[in-house]
Amino acid sequence: MKNTILHKANTRGHANHGWLNAYHSFSFASWYNPERVQFGVLRVLNDDTVASGMGFGTHPHDNMEIITIPLEGDLAHKDSMGNAETIKTGDIQVMSAGTGIQHSEFNPNADHHTKLFQIWLFPKVRNVAPRYQQITLDTSDRHNKLQQILSPNADDAGVWIYQDAWFHMGNLDKGTTIDYNRKKVGNGLYVFVIKGSVKVDGQELEQRDGLGITDFDSVSFEATSDTEVLLMEVPMEQ
């Protein structure tokens, strides 16, 4: 029997710092909800808008898999591994923080905000050598189907991380139906609606809603409008 937990968009944490307008699906910074600390190894799902010319100063991370997905605009990145890159809409970036890294991120555009998701997963192995990966995805490969953007395997589609997790994105036209089959027994699936609306096993989700699903083999999706979805299959035990 499938178990689900619904996180409506308006129940997320919210912090508007002026330069940063952030929504938190899980407890983060000054927003703490004991019932919303994590979903399995999925610890952070932040929906950030960064004002033009602004950003995050240099700060440390360790023993976390950090995934950044730009939705609008660009994000300039520098880190203690020597990487200095700009990630754009259609890219995906991952850092395995491992034994420790420092990095900064800012919006290099003078006239446009940047929107992005930043996602943190606990790794399955600790204290690895830090690593960085960035790729550009062909977003046409997600039209009315699910495009794999992340996996545990370096030779598979998308980026890879030190965790038995699989991420997919889909751009579905209204009326499209599609199924998702679980990759690994024991994993859960967290569905996040980027825009539009979709029925997930009959449960209606709207823009920025999240739905966690456990104890499943397959999940069915029906787009009730033109919609974009992010699916995150993750282990439920750290």
Coordinates of N, CA and C in Angstrom, one line a residue:
M1 N 0.8 -1.2 0.0 CA 0.0 0.0 0.0 C 0.9 1.2 0.0
K2 N 0.7 2.1 -1.0 CA 1.4 3.4 -1.1 C 1.1 4.3 0.1
N3 N 2.1 4.9 0.6 CA 1.9 6.0 1.6 C 2.4 7.3 1.0
T4 N 1.6 8.4 1.3 CA 1.9 9.7 0.7 C 1.9 10.8 1.8
I5 N 2.6 11.8 1.5 CA 2.6 13.0 2.3 C 2.6 14.2 1.4
L6 N 1.6 15.1 1.6 CA 1.4 16.2 0.7 C 1.9 17.5 1.4
H7 N 2.7 18.2 0.6 CA 3.3 19.5 1.0 C 2.8 20.6 0.1
K8 N 1.7 21.3 0.4 CA 1.2 22.3 -0.4 C 2.2 23.5 -0.5
A9 N 2.2 24.2 -1.6 CA 3.2 25.3 -1.8 C 3.1 26.3 -0.7
N10 N 1.9 26.6 -0.2 CA 1.8 27.7 0.8 C 2.1 27.2 2.2
T11 N 2.6 26.0 2.4 CA 3.0 25.5 3.7 C 4.5 25.5 3.8
R12 N 5.2 25.9 2.8 CA 6.7 26.0 2.8 C 7.2 27.1 3.7
G13 N 8.4 27.0 4.2 CA 9.0 28.1 4.8 C 9.3 29.2 3.8
H14 N 9.4 30.4 4.3 CA 9.6 31.6 3.4 C 10.5 32.6 4.1
A15 N 11.5 33.1 3.4 CA 12.4 34.1 3.9 C 12.7 35.1 2.8
N16 N 12.3 36.3 2.9 CA 12.6 37.3 1.9 C 13.7 38.3 2.4
H17 N 14.9 38.1 2.0 CA 16.0 39.0 2.5 C 16.3 40.2 1.6
G18 N 15.4 40.4 0.6 CA 15.6 41.5 -0.3 C 16.4 41.0 -1.5
W19 N 17.6 40.7 -1.3 CA 18.5 40.2 -2.4 C 18.2 38.7 -2.7
L20 N 17.5 38.0 -1.7 CA 17.2 36.6 -1.9 C 15.8 36.4 -1.4
N21 N 14.9 35.8 -2.3 CA 13.6 35.4 -1.9 C 13.6 33.9 -1.9
A22 N 13.4 33.3 -0.8 CA 13.7 31.8 -0.7 C 12.4 31.1 -0.1
Y23 N 12.1 30.0 -0.7 CA 11.0 29.1 -0.1 C 11.7 27.8 0.2
H24 N 11.4 27.2 1.3 CA 12.0 26.0 1.8 C 10.9 24.9 2.0
S25 N 11.1 23.8 1.2 CA 10.2 22.7 1.4 C 10.5 21.9 2.7
F26 N 11.8 22.0 3.2 CA 12.2 21.4 4.4 C 12.9 22.4 5.3
S27 N 12.9 22.1 6.6 CA 13.5 23.0 7.6 C 14.9 23.5 7.1
F28 N 15.0 24.8 7.2 CA 16.3 25.4 6.7 C 16.5 26.8 7.4
A29 N 17.7 27.1 7.8 CA 18.1 28.3 8.4 C 17.1 28.6 9.6
S30 N 16.4 29.8 9.6 CA 15.6 30.1 10.7 C 14.2 29.5 10.7
W31 N 13.9 28.8 9.6 CA 12.6 28.1 9.5 C 12.7 26.7 9.9
Y32 N 12.0 26.3 11.0 CA 12.1 24.9 11.5 C 10.7 24.4 11.7
N33 N 10.5 23.2 11.1 CA 9.2 22.5 11.3 C 9.6 21.1 11.6
P34 N 9.3 20.6 12.8 CA 9.8 19.2 13.2 C 9.2 18.1 12.3
E35 N 8.1 18.4 11.6 CA 7.5 17.4 10.7 C 8.0 17.6 9.3
R36 N 8.9 18.6 9.0 CA 9.4 18.8 7.7 C 10.9 19.0 7.7
V37 N 11.6 18.0 8.3 CA 13.1 18.1 8.4 C 13.7 17.5 7.1
Q38 N 13.2 16.4 6.7 CA 13.7 15.7 5.5 C 12.7 14.7 5.0
F39 N 13.0 14.2 3.8 CA 12.3 13.1 3.2 C 13.3 12.1 2.8
G40 N 13.5 11.1 3.7 CA 14.6 10.1 3.5 C 15.9 10.9 3.5
V41 N 16.8 10.7 2.5 CA 18.0 11.4 2.5 C 17.9 12.8 1.8
L42 N 16.7 13.2 1.3 CA 16.5 14.5 0.8 C 16.4 15.5 1.9
R43 N 17.4 16.3 2.1 CA 17.4 17.2 3.3 C 17.0 18.6 3.0
V44 N 17.3 19.1 1.8 CA 17.0 20.5 1.5 C 16.4 20.6 0.0
L45 N 15.3 21.3 -0.1 CA 14.8 21.7 -1.4 C 14.4 23.1 -1.3
N46 N 15.3 24.0 -1.8 CA 15.1 25.4 -1.7 C 14.8 26.0 -3.1
D47 N 13.8 26.8 -3.1 CA 13.3 27.5 -4.3 C 13.7 29.0 -4.2
D48 N 14.8 29.3 -4.8 CA 15.4 30.6 -4.6 C 15.3 31.6 -5.8
T49 N 15.1 32.8 -5.5 CA 15.2 33.9 -6.5 C 16.2 34.9 -6.0
V50 N 17.3 35.1 -6.8 CA 18.4 35.9 -6.4 C 18.4 37.2 -7.3
A51 N 18.4 38.3 -6.6 CA 18.3 39.6 -7.3 C 19.6 39.9 -8.2
S52 N 19.4 40.7 -9.2 CA 20.5 41.0 -10.1 C 21.8 41.5 -9.3
G53 N 22.9 41.0 -9.7 CA 24.2 41.4 -9.1 C 24.4 40.9 -7.7
M54 N 23.5 40.1 -7.1 CA 23.6 39.7 -5.7 C 23.9 38.2 -5.7
G55 N 24.2 37.7 -4.4 CA 24.5 36.3 -4.3 C 24.9 35.9 -2.9
F56 N 25.4 34.6 -2.8 CA 25.8 34.0 -1.6 C 27.4 34.1 -1.5
G57 N 27.8 34.7 -0.5 CA 29.3 34.8 -0.2 C 29.9 33.5 0.0
T58 N 31.2 33.5 0.1 CA 31.9 32.2 0.3 C 31.5 31.6 1.6
H59 N 31.1 30.3 1.5 CA 30.7 29.6 2.7 C 31.0 28.1 2.6
P60 N 31.1 27.3 3.7 CA 31.6 25.9 3.6 C 30.5 24.9 3.6
H61 N 30.8 23.7 3.1 CA 29.9 22.6 3.1 C 30.8 21.3 3.4
D62 N 30.3 20.3 3.9 CA 31.0 19.0 4.0 C 29.9 17.9 4.1
N63 N 30.3 16.7 3.5 CA 29.5 15.5 3.6 C 28.0 15.8 3.2
M64 N 27.9 16.4 2.0 CA 26.6 16.6 1.4 C 26.7 16.6 -0.1
E65 N 25.7 16.0 -0.7 CA 25.6 16.1 -2.2 C 24.7 17.3 -2.5
I66 N 25.2 18.3 -3.2 CA 24.5 19.6 -3.5 C 24.3 19.7 -5.0
I67 N 23.0 19.8 -5.3 CA 22.6 19.8 -6.7 C 21.9 21.2 -6.9
T68 N 22.3 21.9 -8.0 CA 21.8 23.2 -8.4 C 21.2 23.1 -9.8
I69 N 19.9 23.5 -9.9 CA 19.2 23.5 -11.2 C 18.7 24.9 -11.4
P70 N 19.3 25.7 -12.3 CA 18.8 27.0 -12.7 C 17.5 26.9 -13.5
L71 N 16.5 27.7 -13.2 CA 15.2 27.8 -13.9 C 15.1 29.0 -14.8
E72 N 15.7 30.1 -14.3 CA 15.8 31.3 -15.1 C 17.1 32.0 -14.8
G73 N 17.7 32.6 -15.9 CA 18.9 33.4 -15.6 C 20.1 32.5 -15.4
D74 N 21.2 33.1 -14.9 CA 22.5 32.5 -14.7 C 22.9 32.5 -13.3
L75 N 23.9 31.6 -12.9 CA 24.4 31.7 -11.6 C 26.0 31.4 -11.8
A76 N 26.7 32.4 -11.3 CA 28.2 32.3 -11.4 C 28.7 31.6 -10.1
H77 N 29.6 30.6 -10.3 CA 30.0 29.8 -9.2 C 31.6 29.8 -9.1
K78 N 32.1 29.9 -7.9 CA 33.5 29.7 -7.6 C 33.7 28.9 -6.4
D79 N 34.7 28.0 -6.4 CA 34.9 27.1 -5.2 C 36.4 26.9 -4.9
S80 N 36.6 26.3 -3.8 CA 38.0 26.0 -3.3 C 38.7 24.9 -4.1
M81 N 38.0 24.2 -5.0 CA 38.6 23.2 -5.9 C 39.2 23.9 -7.1
G82 N 38.9 25.2 -7.3 CA 39.5 25.9 -8.4 C 38.5 26.1 -9.6
N83 N 37.2 25.7 -9.4 CA 36.2 25.8 -10.4 C 35.7 27.2 -10.4
A84 N 35.5 27.8 -11.6 CA 34.9 29.1 -11.8 C 34.0 29.0 -13.0
E85 N 32.8 28.7 -12.8 CA 31.8 28.4 -13.9 C 30.6 29.2 -13.8
T86 N 29.9 29.3 -14.9 CA 28.5 29.9 -14.9 C 27.5 28.9 -15.3
I87 N 26.5 28.6 -14.5 CA 25.5 27.6 -14.9 C 24.3 28.4 -15.3
K88 N 23.7 27.9 -16.4 CA 22.6 28.6 -17.1 C 21.3 27.7 -17.1
T89 N 20.2 28.3 -17.4 CA 19.0 27.5 -17.6 C 19.2 26.3 -18.5
G90 N 18.8 25.1 -18.1 CA 19.1 23.9 -18.9 C 20.3 23.2 -18.4
D91 N 21.1 23.8 -17.5 CA 22.2 23.1 -17.0 C 21.8 22.4 -15.6
I92 N 22.7 21.5 -15.2 CA 22.6 21.0 -13.8 C 24.0 20.9 -13.3
Q93 N 24.2 21.2 -12.0 CA 25.5 21.2 -11.4 C 25.4 20.4 -10.1
V94 N 26.4 19.6 -9.8 CA 26.5 18.9 -8.6 C 27.9 19.0 -8.0
M95 N 27.9 19.2 -6.7 CA 29.1 19.1 -5.9 C 28.9 18.1 -4.8
S96 N 29.9 17.2 -4.8 CA 30.0 16.3 -3.6 C 31.0 16.9 -2.6
A97 N 30.4 17.4 -1.5 CA 31.2 18.3 -0.6 C 32.3 17.4 0.1
G98 N 31.9 16.2 0.4 CA 32.9 15.3 1.0 C 33.6 15.8 2.2
T99 N 35.0 15.8 2.2 CA 35.8 16.2 3.3 C 35.7 17.7 3.5
G100 N 35.1 18.5 2.6 CA 34.9 19.9 2.8 C 35.3 20.8 1.6
I101 N 34.4 21.7 1.3 CA 34.7 22.7 0.2 C 34.2 24.0 0.7
Q102 N 34.6 25.1 0.0 CA 34.0 26.4 0.2 C 33.6 26.9 -1.2
H103 N 32.5 27.6 -1.3 CA 32.1 28.1 -2.6 C 31.3 29.4 -2.4
S104 N 31.1 30.1 -3.5 CA 30.3 31.3 -3.6 C 29.4 31.2 -4.8
E105 N 28.3 31.8 -4.8 CA 27.4 31.8 -6.0 C 26.7 33.2 -6.1
F106 N 26.7 33.7 -7.3 CA 26.0 35.0 -7.4 C 25.4 35.2 -8.8
N107 N 24.4 36.0 -8.9 CA 23.8 36.4 -10.1 C 24.6 37.4 -10.9
P108 N 25.2 37.0 -12.0 CA 26.1 38.0 -12.7 C 25.4 39.0 -13.6
N109 N 24.1 38.9 -13.7 CA 23.3 39.7 -14.6 C 22.9 41.0 -13.9
A110 N 23.1 42.1 -14.5 CA 22.8 43.4 -13.9 C 21.3 43.8 -14.0
D111 N 20.6 43.1 -14.9 CA 19.2 43.5 -15.2 C 18.2 42.4 -15.1
H112 N 18.5 41.2 -14.5 CA 17.6 40.1 -14.5 C 17.9 39.2 -13.2
H113 N 16.8 38.8 -12.6 CA 17.0 37.9 -11.4 C 17.3 36.5 -11.9
T114 N 17.8 35.7 -11.0 CA 18.0 34.3 -11.3 C 17.2 33.5 -10.4
K115 N 16.5 32.5 -11.0 CA 15.7 31.5 -10.2 C 16.3 30.1 -10.3
L116 N 16.4 29.5 -9.2 CA 17.0 28.2 -9.1 C 16.5 27.3 -8.0
F117 N 16.7 26.0 -8.2 CA 16.5 25.1 -7.1 C 17.8 24.6 -6.6
Q118 N 18.0 24.7 -5.2 CA 19.2 24.0 -4.7 C 18.7 22.9 -3.8
I119 N 19.3 21.7 -4.0 CA 18.8 20.5 -3.4 C 20.0 19.8 -2.7
W120 N 19.8 19.4 -1.4 CA 20.9 18.7 -0.7 C 20.4 17.3 -0.4
L121 N 21.3 16.4 -0.6 CA 21.1 15.0 -0.2 C 22.2 14.5 0.7
F122 N 21.9 13.8 1.7 CA 22.9 13.1 2.5 C 23.6 12.0 1.6
P123 N 24.9 11.9 1.6 CA 25.6 10.9 0.8 C 25.6 9.5 1.5
K124 N 25.8 8.5 0.7 CA 25.9 7.1 1.2 C 27.3 6.8 1.8
V125 N 28.3 7.6 1.4 CA 29.6 7.4 1.9 C 30.1 8.8 2.4
R126 N 30.8 8.8 3.5 CA 31.3 10.1 4.0 C 32.8 10.3 3.7
N127 N 33.2 11.6 3.8 CA 34.6 12.0 3.7 C 35.2 11.6 2.4
V128 N 34.5 11.7 1.3 CA 35.1 11.4 0.0 C 35.9 12.7 -0.4
A129 N 36.7 12.6 -1.4 CA 37.4 13.7 -2.0 C 36.3 14.6 -2.7
P130 N 36.3 15.9 -2.4 CA 35.3 16.8 -3.1 C 35.4 16.7 -4.6
R131 N 34.2 16.8 -5.2 CA 34.2 16.8 -6.7 C 33.1 17.7 -7.2
Y132 N 33.3 18.1 -8.5 CA 32.4 19.1 -9.1 C 32.0 18.5 -10.5
Q133 N 30.8 18.7 -10.9 CA 30.3 18.3 -12.2 C 29.2 19.2 -12.7
Q134 N 29.3 19.6 -13.9 CA 28.3 20.5 -14.5 C 28.0 20.0 -16.0
I135 N 26.8 19.8 -16.4 CA 26.5 19.5 -17.7 C 25.3 20.3 -18.2
T136 N 25.2 20.4 -19.6 CA 24.1 21.0 -20.2 C 23.1 20.0 -20.8
L137 N 21.9 20.0 -20.4 CA 20.9 19.1 -20.8 C 20.2 19.5 -22.1
D138 N 19.7 18.6 -22.9 CA 18.9 18.8 -24.0 C 17.4 18.8 -23.5
T139 N 16.8 20.0 -23.2 CA 15.5 20.0 -22.6 C 14.4 19.4 -23.5
S140 N 14.7 19.3 -24.8 CA 13.7 18.7 -25.7 C 13.5 17.2 -25.4
D141 N 14.5 16.6 -24.7 CA 14.4 15.2 -24.3 C 13.4 14.9 -23.2
R142 N 12.8 16.0 -22.7 CA 11.8 15.8 -21.6 C 10.4 16.2 -22.0
H143 N 10.2 16.4 -23.3 CA 8.8 16.7 -23.8 C 8.0 15.5 -23.8
N144 N 7.0 15.5 -23.0 CA 6.0 14.4 -22.8 C 6.7 13.1 -22.4
K145 N 7.8 13.2 -21.8 CA 8.5 12.0 -21.2 C 9.4 12.5 -20.1
L146 N 10.0 11.5 -19.4 CA 10.8 11.8 -18.2 C 12.3 11.7 -18.6
Q147 N 13.0 12.8 -18.5 CA 14.4 12.8 -18.8 C 15.2 12.6 -17.5
Q148 N 16.1 11.6 -17.5 CA 16.9 11.4 -16.3 C 18.0 12.5 -16.3
I149 N 18.2 13.1 -15.1 CA 19.2 14.2 -15.0 C 20.2 13.9 -14.0
L150 N 20.0 12.8 -13.2 CA 20.9 12.5 -12.1 C 20.7 11.0 -11.7
S151 N 21.9 10.4 -11.4 CA 21.8 8.9 -11.0 C 23.1 8.6 -10.1
P152 N 23.2 7.4 -9.6 CA 24.4 7.0 -8.9 C 25.6 6.6 -9.8
N153 N 25.3 6.6 -11.1 CA 26.3 6.0 -12.1 C 26.9 7.0 -13.0
A154 N 28.2 7.1 -13.0 CA 29.0 8.0 -13.8 C 28.8 7.8 -15.3
D155 N 28.5 6.6 -15.7 CA 28.3 6.3 -17.1 C 26.8 6.3 -17.6
D156 N 26.0 6.8 -16.7 CA 24.5 6.9 -17.0 C 24.2 8.3 -17.4
A157 N 22.9 8.5 -17.8 CA 22.5 9.9 -18.2 C 22.4 10.8 -17.1
G158 N 22.9 12.1 -17.3 CA 22.8 13.1 -16.3 C 24.1 13.1 -15.5
V159 N 24.1 13.9 -14.4 CA 25.2 13.9 -13.5 C 25.1 12.8 -12.5
W160 N 26.2 12.5 -11.8 CA 26.1 11.4 -10.8 C 26.5 11.9 -9.4
I161 N 26.1 11.2 -8.4 CA 26.4 11.5 -7.0 C 26.6 10.3 -6.2
Y162 N 27.1 10.5 -5.0 CA 27.4 9.4 -4.1 C 26.1 9.1 -3.3
Q163 N 25.1 8.6 -4.0 CA 23.9 8.2 -3.3 C 23.0 7.5 -4.4
D164 N 22.2 6.5 -3.9 CA 21.4 5.7 -4.8 C 20.1 6.5 -5.1
A165 N 20.3 7.6 -5.8 CA 19.2 8.5 -6.1 C 19.1 8.7 -7.6
W166 N 17.9 8.9 -8.1 CA 17.6 9.2 -9.5 C 16.7 10.3 -9.6
F167 N 17.1 11.4 -10.4 CA 16.2 12.5 -10.6 C 15.8 12.5 -12.1
H168 N 14.6 12.9 -12.3 CA 14.0 13.1 -13.7 C 13.3 14.4 -13.7
M169 N 13.2 15.0 -14.9 CA 12.4 16.2 -15.2 C 11.5 15.8 -16.4
G170 N 10.3 16.4 -16.4 CA 9.4 16.2 -17.5 C 8.6 17.4 -17.8
N171 N 8.5 17.7 -19.1 CA 7.6 18.8 -19.6 C 6.4 18.1 -20.3
L172 N 5.3 18.1 -19.6 CA 4.1 17.4 -20.1 C 3.0 18.3 -20.6
D173 N 2.6 18.0 -21.9 CA 1.4 18.7 -22.4 C 0.2 18.3 -21.7
K174 N -0.8 19.2 -21.6 CA -2.1 18.8 -20.9 C -2.6 17.5 -21.6
G175 N -3.1 16.6 -20.7 CA -3.7 15.4 -21.1 C -2.7 14.2 -21.3
T176 N -1.4 14.5 -21.2 CA -0.4 13.5 -21.3 C -0.4 12.6 -20.0
T177 N -0.3 11.3 -20.2 CA -0.2 10.4 -19.1 C 1.2 9.6 -19.2
I178 N 1.7 9.3 -18.1 CA 3.1 8.7 -18.1 C 3.2 8.0 -16.7
D179 N 4.0 6.9 -16.7 CA 4.3 6.2 -15.5 C 5.7 6.3 -15.1
Y180 N 6.0 6.3 -13.8 CA 7.4 6.2 -13.3 C 7.5 4.9 -12.5
N181 N 8.5 4.2 -12.8 CA 8.8 2.9 -12.1 C 10.0 3.1 -11.2
R182 N 9.9 2.7 -10.0 CA 10.9 2.8 -9.0 C 12.2 2.1 -9.4
K183 N 13.3 2.7 -9.2 CA 14.6 2.1 -9.6 C 15.2 1.1 -8.6
K184 N 14.9 1.4 -7.3 CA 15.5 0.6 -6.2 C 14.5 0.3 -5.1
V185 N 14.4 -0.9 -4.7 CA 13.4 -1.3 -3.6 C 13.8 -0.5 -2.4
G186 N 12.8 0.0 -1.7 CA 13.0 0.8 -0.5 C 13.1 2.3 -0.7
N187 N 13.4 2.7 -1.9 CA 13.4 4.1 -2.1 C 12.0 4.8 -2.1
G188 N 12.0 6.1 -1.8 CA 10.8 6.8 -1.9 C 10.9 7.8 -3.1
L189 N 9.8 8.4 -3.5 CA 9.8 9.4 -4.6 C 9.2 10.7 -4.1
Y190 N 9.9 11.8 -4.3 CA 9.4 13.1 -4.0 C 9.1 13.8 -5.3
V191 N 7.8 14.2 -5.5 CA 7.4 14.8 -6.7 C 7.3 16.3 -6.4
F192 N 7.8 17.2 -7.3 CA 7.7 18.6 -7.1 C 7.3 19.2 -8.4
V193 N 6.2 20.0 -8.3 CA 5.6 20.6 -9.5 C 6.3 22.0 -9.8
I194 N 7.0 22.1 -10.8 CA 7.7 23.4 -11.1 C 6.6 24.4 -11.6
K195 N 5.8 23.9 -12.5 CA 4.7 24.8 -12.9 C 3.5 24.0 -13.5
G196 N 2.4 24.5 -13.6 CA 1.2 23.8 -14.1 C 0.6 23.0 -13.0
S197 N -0.1 21.9 -13.4 CA -0.8 21.0 -12.5 C -0.8 19.6 -13.1
V198 N -0.8 18.6 -12.1 CA -0.7 17.2 -12.5 C -1.4 16.4 -11.5
K199 N -2.0 15.3 -11.9 CA -2.5 14.3 -11.0 C -1.5 13.2 -10.9
V200 N -1.2 12.9 -9.6 CA -0.2 11.8 -9.3 C -1.0 10.7 -8.6
D201 N -1.2 9.6 -9.3 CA -2.1 8.6 -8.7 C -3.4 9.1 -8.3
G202 N -3.9 10.1 -9.0 CA -5.2 10.7 -8.7 C -5.2 11.9 -7.8
Q203 N -4.0 12.2 -7.2 CA -3.9 13.3 -6.3 C -3.5 14.5 -7.1
E204 N -4.4 15.6 -7.0 CA -4.1 16.8 -7.8 C -3.0 17.6 -7.1
L205 N -2.0 18.0 -7.9 CA -0.9 18.8 -7.4 C -0.9 20.1 -8.3
E206 N -0.6 21.2 -7.7 CA -0.5 22.5 -8.4 C 0.9 23.0 -8.3
Q207 N 1.2 24.2 -8.9 CA 2.5 24.7 -9.0 C 3.2 24.8 -7.6
R208 N 4.4 24.3 -7.5 CA 5.2 24.3 -6.3 C 4.7 23.4 -5.2
D209 N 3.7 22.6 -5.4 CA 3.3 21.6 -4.5 C 4.4 20.4 -4.5
G210 N 4.5 19.8 -3.4 CA 5.3 18.6 -3.3 C 4.6 17.4 -2.7
L211 N 4.9 16.2 -3.2 CA 4.2 15.0 -2.7 C 5.3 13.9 -2.5
G212 N 5.4 13.4 -1.3 CA 6.3 12.3 -1.0 C 5.5 11.0 -1.1
I213 N 6.1 10.0 -1.7 CA 5.5 8.7 -1.9 C 6.4 7.6 -1.5
T214 N 6.0 6.7 -0.6 CA 6.8 5.5 -0.2 C 6.0 4.3 -0.4
D215 N 6.7 3.1 -0.3 CA 6.1 1.8 -0.5 C 5.3 1.7 -1.8
F216 N 6.0 1.9 -2.9 CA 5.4 1.9 -4.2 C 6.4 1.1 -5.2
D217 N 5.8 0.7 -6.3 CA 6.6 0.1 -7.4 C 6.5 1.0 -8.6
S218 N 5.3 1.6 -8.8 CA 5.0 2.5 -10.0 C 4.1 3.6 -9.6
V219 N 4.3 4.8 -10.2 CA 3.4 5.9 -10.0 C 2.9 6.5 -11.3
S220 N 1.6 6.8 -11.4 CA 1.1 7.3 -12.7 C 0.9 8.8 -12.6
F221 N 1.1 9.5 -13.7 CA 1.0 10.9 -13.8 C 0.1 11.3 -14.9
E222 N -0.8 12.2 -14.7 CA -1.7 12.8 -15.7 C -1.6 14.3 -15.7
A223 N -1.1 14.9 -16.7 CA -1.0 16.4 -16.7 C -2.4 17.0 -16.9
T224 N -2.8 17.8 -16.0 CA -4.1 18.4 -16.1 C -4.0 19.8 -16.6
S225 N -2.8 20.3 -16.9 CA -2.5 21.5 -17.7 C -1.1 21.2 -18.3
D226 N -0.6 22.1 -19.1 CA 0.8 22.0 -19.5 C 1.6 22.1 -18.2
T227 N 2.5 21.2 -17.9 CA 3.2 21.2 -16.6 C 4.6 20.8 -16.7
E228 N 5.4 21.2 -15.7 CA 6.8 20.8 -15.6 C 6.9 20.2 -14.2
V229 N 7.5 19.0 -14.2 CA 7.7 18.3 -12.9 C 9.2 17.9 -12.7
L230 N 9.5 17.8 -11.4 CA 10.8 17.3 -11.0 C 10.6 16.1 -10.1
L231 N 11.1 14.9 -10.4 CA 11.0 13.7 -9.6 C 12.3 13.4 -9.0
M232 N 12.3 13.1 -7.7 CA 13.5 12.8 -7.0 C 13.3 11.5 -6.2
E233 N 13.8 10.4 -6.8 CA 13.8 9.1 -6.1 C 15.0 9.0 -5.2
V234 N 14.8 8.8 -3.9 CA 15.8 8.8 -2.9 C 15.7 7.7 -1.9
P235 N 16.8 7.2 -1.3 CA 16.7 6.2 -0.2 C 15.9 6.8 1.0
M236 N 15.1 6.0 1.7 CA 14.4 6.5 2.8 C 15.2 6.4 4.1
E237 N 16.3 5.7 4.1 CA 17.1 5.5 5.3 C 18.5 6.0 5.0
Q238 N 19.1 6.8 5.9 CA 20.4 7.4 5.8 C 21.5 6.3 5.9

